[in-house]
Short mmCIF file of C-alpha atoms in Angstrom, two decimals:
data_model
loop_
_atom_site.label_atom_id
_atom_site.label_comp_id
_atom_site.label_asym_id
_atom_site.label_seq_id
_atom_site.Cartn_x
_atom_site.Cartn_y
_atom_site.Cartn_z
CA UNK O 1 34.91 -37.04 18.22
CA UNK O 2 37.20 -39.96 19.03
CA UNK O 3 35.70 -42.52 21.42
CA UNK O 4 38.10 -44.75 23.36
CA UNK O 5 37.23 -48.13 24.85
CA UNK O 6 39.67 -49.42 27.47
CA UNK O 7 39.53 -53.16 28.14
CA UNK O 8 41.24 -54.57 31.22
CA UNK O 9 42.64 -58.03 31.72
CA UNK O 10 42.31 -60.66 34.40
CA UNK O 11 41.59 -59.04 37.78
CA UNK O 12 40.74 -55.60 36.40
CA UNK O 13 42.87 -52.47 36.17
CA UNK O 14 41.65 -50.20 38.94
CA UNK O 15 43.73 -47.34 40.34
CA UNK O 16 46.74 -47.06 40.32
CA UNK O 17 46.95 -49.15 37.11
CA UNK O 18 47.90 -47.20 33.96
CA UNK O 19 44.52 -48.01 32.37
CA UNK O 20 42.62 -46.18 35.11
CA UNK O 21 45.07 -43.29 34.80
CA UNK O 22 44.54 -43.25 31.01
CA UNK O 23 40.74 -43.23 31.41
CA UNK O 24 41.06 -40.32 33.84
CA UNK O 25 43.34 -38.36 31.47
CA UNK O 26 40.95 -38.86 28.56
CA UNK O 27 38.00 -37.68 30.67
CA UNK O 28 39.96 -34.70 32.09
CA UNK O 29 40.61 -33.56 28.52
CA UNK O 30 36.88 -33.83 27.70
CA UNK O 31 37.38 -37.00 25.70
CA UNK O 32 34.83 -39.76 25.40
CA UNK O 33 35.93 -42.91 27.20
CA UNK O 34 34.38 -46.19 28.28
CA UNK O 35 36.31 -48.21 30.87
CA UNK O 36 33.89 -50.96 31.90
CA UNK O 37 34.48 -53.48 34.64
CA UNK O 38 34.07 -56.79 32.86
CA UNK O 39 31.96 -59.48 34.49
CA UNK O 40 33.56 -61.40 37.35
CA UNK O 41 37.02 -60.09 36.46
CA UNK O 42 38.88 -62.26 38.98
CA UNK O 43 37.34 -65.47 37.58
CA UNK O 44 36.60 -64.50 33.97
CA UNK O 45 34.69 -66.55 31.43
CA UNK O 46 35.52 -66.10 27.76
CA UNK O 47 31.90 -66.53 26.68
CA UNK O 48 30.57 -63.98 29.20
CA UNK O 49 33.27 -61.45 28.32
CA UNK O 50 32.74 -61.87 24.56
CA UNK O 51 28.99 -61.35 25.00
CA UNK O 52 29.50 -58.31 27.25
CA UNK O 53 32.05 -56.61 25.00
CA UNK O 54 30.07 -57.31 21.82
CA UNK O 55 27.21 -55.34 23.41
CA UNK O 56 29.59 -52.53 24.44
CA UNK O 57 31.04 -52.35 20.92
CA UNK O 58 27.54 -52.23 19.45
CA UNK O 59 26.34 -49.48 21.81
CA UNK O 60 29.49 -47.36 22.28
CA UNK O 61 31.00 -47.74 18.78
CA UNK O 62 34.61 -46.87 19.73
CA UNK O 63 37.19 -45.48 17.35
CA UNK O 64 40.08 -46.60 19.57
CA UNK O 65 40.42 -49.73 21.70
CA UNK O 66 43.16 -50.14 24.31
CA UNK O 67 43.67 -53.72 25.51
CA UNK O 68 45.83 -54.93 28.37
CA UNK O 69 46.79 -58.53 29.03
CA UNK O 70 43.84 -60.94 28.76
CA UNK O 71 41.82 -58.27 26.93
CA UNK O 72 44.12 -58.87 23.93
CA UNK O 73 43.09 -62.52 23.88
CA UNK O 74 39.48 -61.40 24.28
CA UNK O 75 39.95 -59.13 21.23
CA UNK O 76 41.28 -62.11 19.26
CA UNK O 77 38.12 -64.06 20.14
CA UNK O 78 35.93 -61.10 19.19
CA UNK O 79 37.71 -60.90 15.82
CA UNK O 80 36.64 -64.48 15.18
CA UNK O 81 32.97 -63.52 15.62
CA UNK O 82 30.70 -62.54 12.77
CA UNK O 83 29.90 -58.89 12.04
CA UNK O 84 32.98 -57.35 13.63
CA UNK O 85 33.27 -53.68 12.64
CA UNK O 86 36.67 -52.17 11.91
CA UNK O 87 37.98 -49.57 14.35
CA UNK O 88 40.53 -46.82 13.69
CA UNK O 89 43.16 -47.73 16.30
CA UNK O 90 44.01 -50.75 18.44
CA UNK O 91 46.63 -50.73 21.19
CA UNK O 92 47.73 -54.16 22.37
CA UNK O 93 49.63 -53.94 25.66
CA UNK O 94 51.17 -57.04 27.25
CA UNK O 95 49.29 -59.72 25.33
CA UNK O 96 49.70 -63.11 26.98
CA UNK O 97 50.87 -66.21 25.14
CA UNK O 98 48.12 -67.69 23.01
CA UNK O 99 48.80 -70.98 24.82
CA UNK O 100 48.67 -69.69 28.39
CA UNK O 101 48.04 -72.46 30.90
CA UNK O 102 46.63 -70.68 33.96
CA UNK O 103 43.67 -72.60 35.38
CA UNK O 104 41.60 -69.53 36.36
CA UNK O 105 41.57 -68.19 32.77
CA UNK O 106 41.60 -71.51 30.91
CA UNK O 107 38.40 -70.77 28.92
CA UNK O 108 40.38 -68.24 26.85
CA UNK O 109 43.11 -70.69 25.77
CA UNK O 110 44.42 -71.93 23.50
CA UNK O 111 43.49 -69.13 21.12
CA UNK O 112 44.01 -69.04 17.38
CA UNK O 113 45.22 -65.90 15.64
CA UNK O 114 42.25 -64.37 13.82
CA UNK O 115 42.58 -63.57 10.12
CA UNK O 116 42.08 -59.85 10.88
CA UNK O 117 42.32 -57.65 13.97
CA UNK O 118 39.71 -55.27 12.49
CA UNK O 119 41.72 -52.11 13.08
CA UNK O 120 43.28 -49.70 10.61
CA UNK O 121 46.22 -48.84 12.88
CA UNK O 122 47.62 -51.27 15.43
CA UNK O 123 50.48 -50.96 17.88
CA UNK O 124 51.81 -53.53 20.32
CA UNK O 125 53.68 -52.70 23.51
CA UNK O 126 55.46 -55.47 25.41
CA UNK O 127 58.11 -55.95 28.04
CA UNK O 128 61.20 -58.06 27.49
CA UNK O 129 60.55 -59.83 30.81
CA UNK O 130 56.77 -60.29 30.85
CA UNK O 131 55.99 -63.48 32.80
CA UNK O 132 52.99 -64.26 30.54
CA UNK O 133 54.71 -64.23 27.13
CA UNK O 134 58.19 -64.85 25.80
CA UNK O 135 59.55 -61.91 23.84
CA UNK O 136 60.08 -64.10 20.76
CA UNK O 137 56.38 -65.04 20.69
CA UNK O 138 55.43 -61.36 21.01
CA UNK O 139 57.76 -60.45 18.13
CA UNK O 140 56.33 -63.28 16.00
CA UNK O 141 52.80 -62.06 16.71
CA UNK O 142 53.70 -58.51 15.65
CA UNK O 143 55.42 -59.84 12.53
CA UNK O 144 52.39 -62.02 11.67
CA UNK O 145 50.16 -58.93 11.62
CA UNK O 146 52.89 -56.63 10.26
CA UNK O 147 52.44 -54.16 13.13
CA UNK O 148 54.95 -52.04 15.05
CA UNK O 149 56.10 -53.37 18.40
CA UNK O 150 57.48 -51.28 21.25
CA UNK O 151 59.65 -53.33 23.58
CA UNK O 152 60.21 -51.91 27.05
CA UNK O 153 63.07 -53.27 29.12
CA UNK O 154 62.37 -54.86 32.50
CA UNK O 155 58.74 -53.67 32.67
CA UNK O 156 57.26 -56.99 33.78
CA UNK O 157 53.59 -57.31 32.83
CA UNK O 158 53.29 -53.52 32.39
CA UNK O 159 50.81 -53.10 35.22
CA UNK O 160 50.59 -51.38 38.59
CA UNK O 161 52.61 -54.17 40.23
CA UNK O 162 55.51 -53.42 37.88
CA UNK O 163 55.29 -49.67 38.52
CA UNK O 164 53.03 -48.64 35.65
CA UNK O 165 50.51 -46.27 37.13
CA UNK O 166 50.65 -42.94 35.34
CA UNK O 167 52.33 -43.85 32.06
CA UNK O 168 53.20 -41.04 29.67
CA UNK O 169 54.03 -43.29 26.71
CA UNK O 170 50.52 -44.73 26.47
CA UNK O 171 48.93 -41.32 27.10
CA UNK O 172 51.01 -39.82 24.30
CA UNK O 173 50.09 -42.65 21.92
CA UNK O 174 46.37 -42.71 22.71
CA UNK O 175 45.64 -39.05 23.44
CA UNK O 176 48.48 -37.48 21.47
CA UNK O 177 49.51 -35.20 24.32
CA UNK O 178 52.83 -34.14 22.76
#
């Protein structure tokens, strides 16, 4: 059975964020989901998050990982660790610039692109007006890894603040509800 790990970004993704809606949909359909609250999410530390998620990956052994925002950068750091196991599917939603300069999350940046993202199938979803990454950098990142990119117009950071609570696109991609 497919196991899905949902990783939130800076500040968490509690209701009505699309990640909490996705976790609920997976559970309602008797799927196996882990949607952990990462340590001190409003003032995150890269080292603490890497340690916490390495343990989750070891114990939960997901097939699918869904990252939003800072969780994408976290995934990049995890991919630079030793003994990373390949997953089936990775969804990268609203990755921030790898050179983000926000003081509260400075331990995550700058971040190098890892040699591998350790996933067989990867999809990136971005907005053309995300305040945390220029669309050209997002396109270059997708091109670097030769992965499909879905660009949504005027969706901001694709979070609850930009109107992304229940989000059918991500549910269709992750759960395959069609």
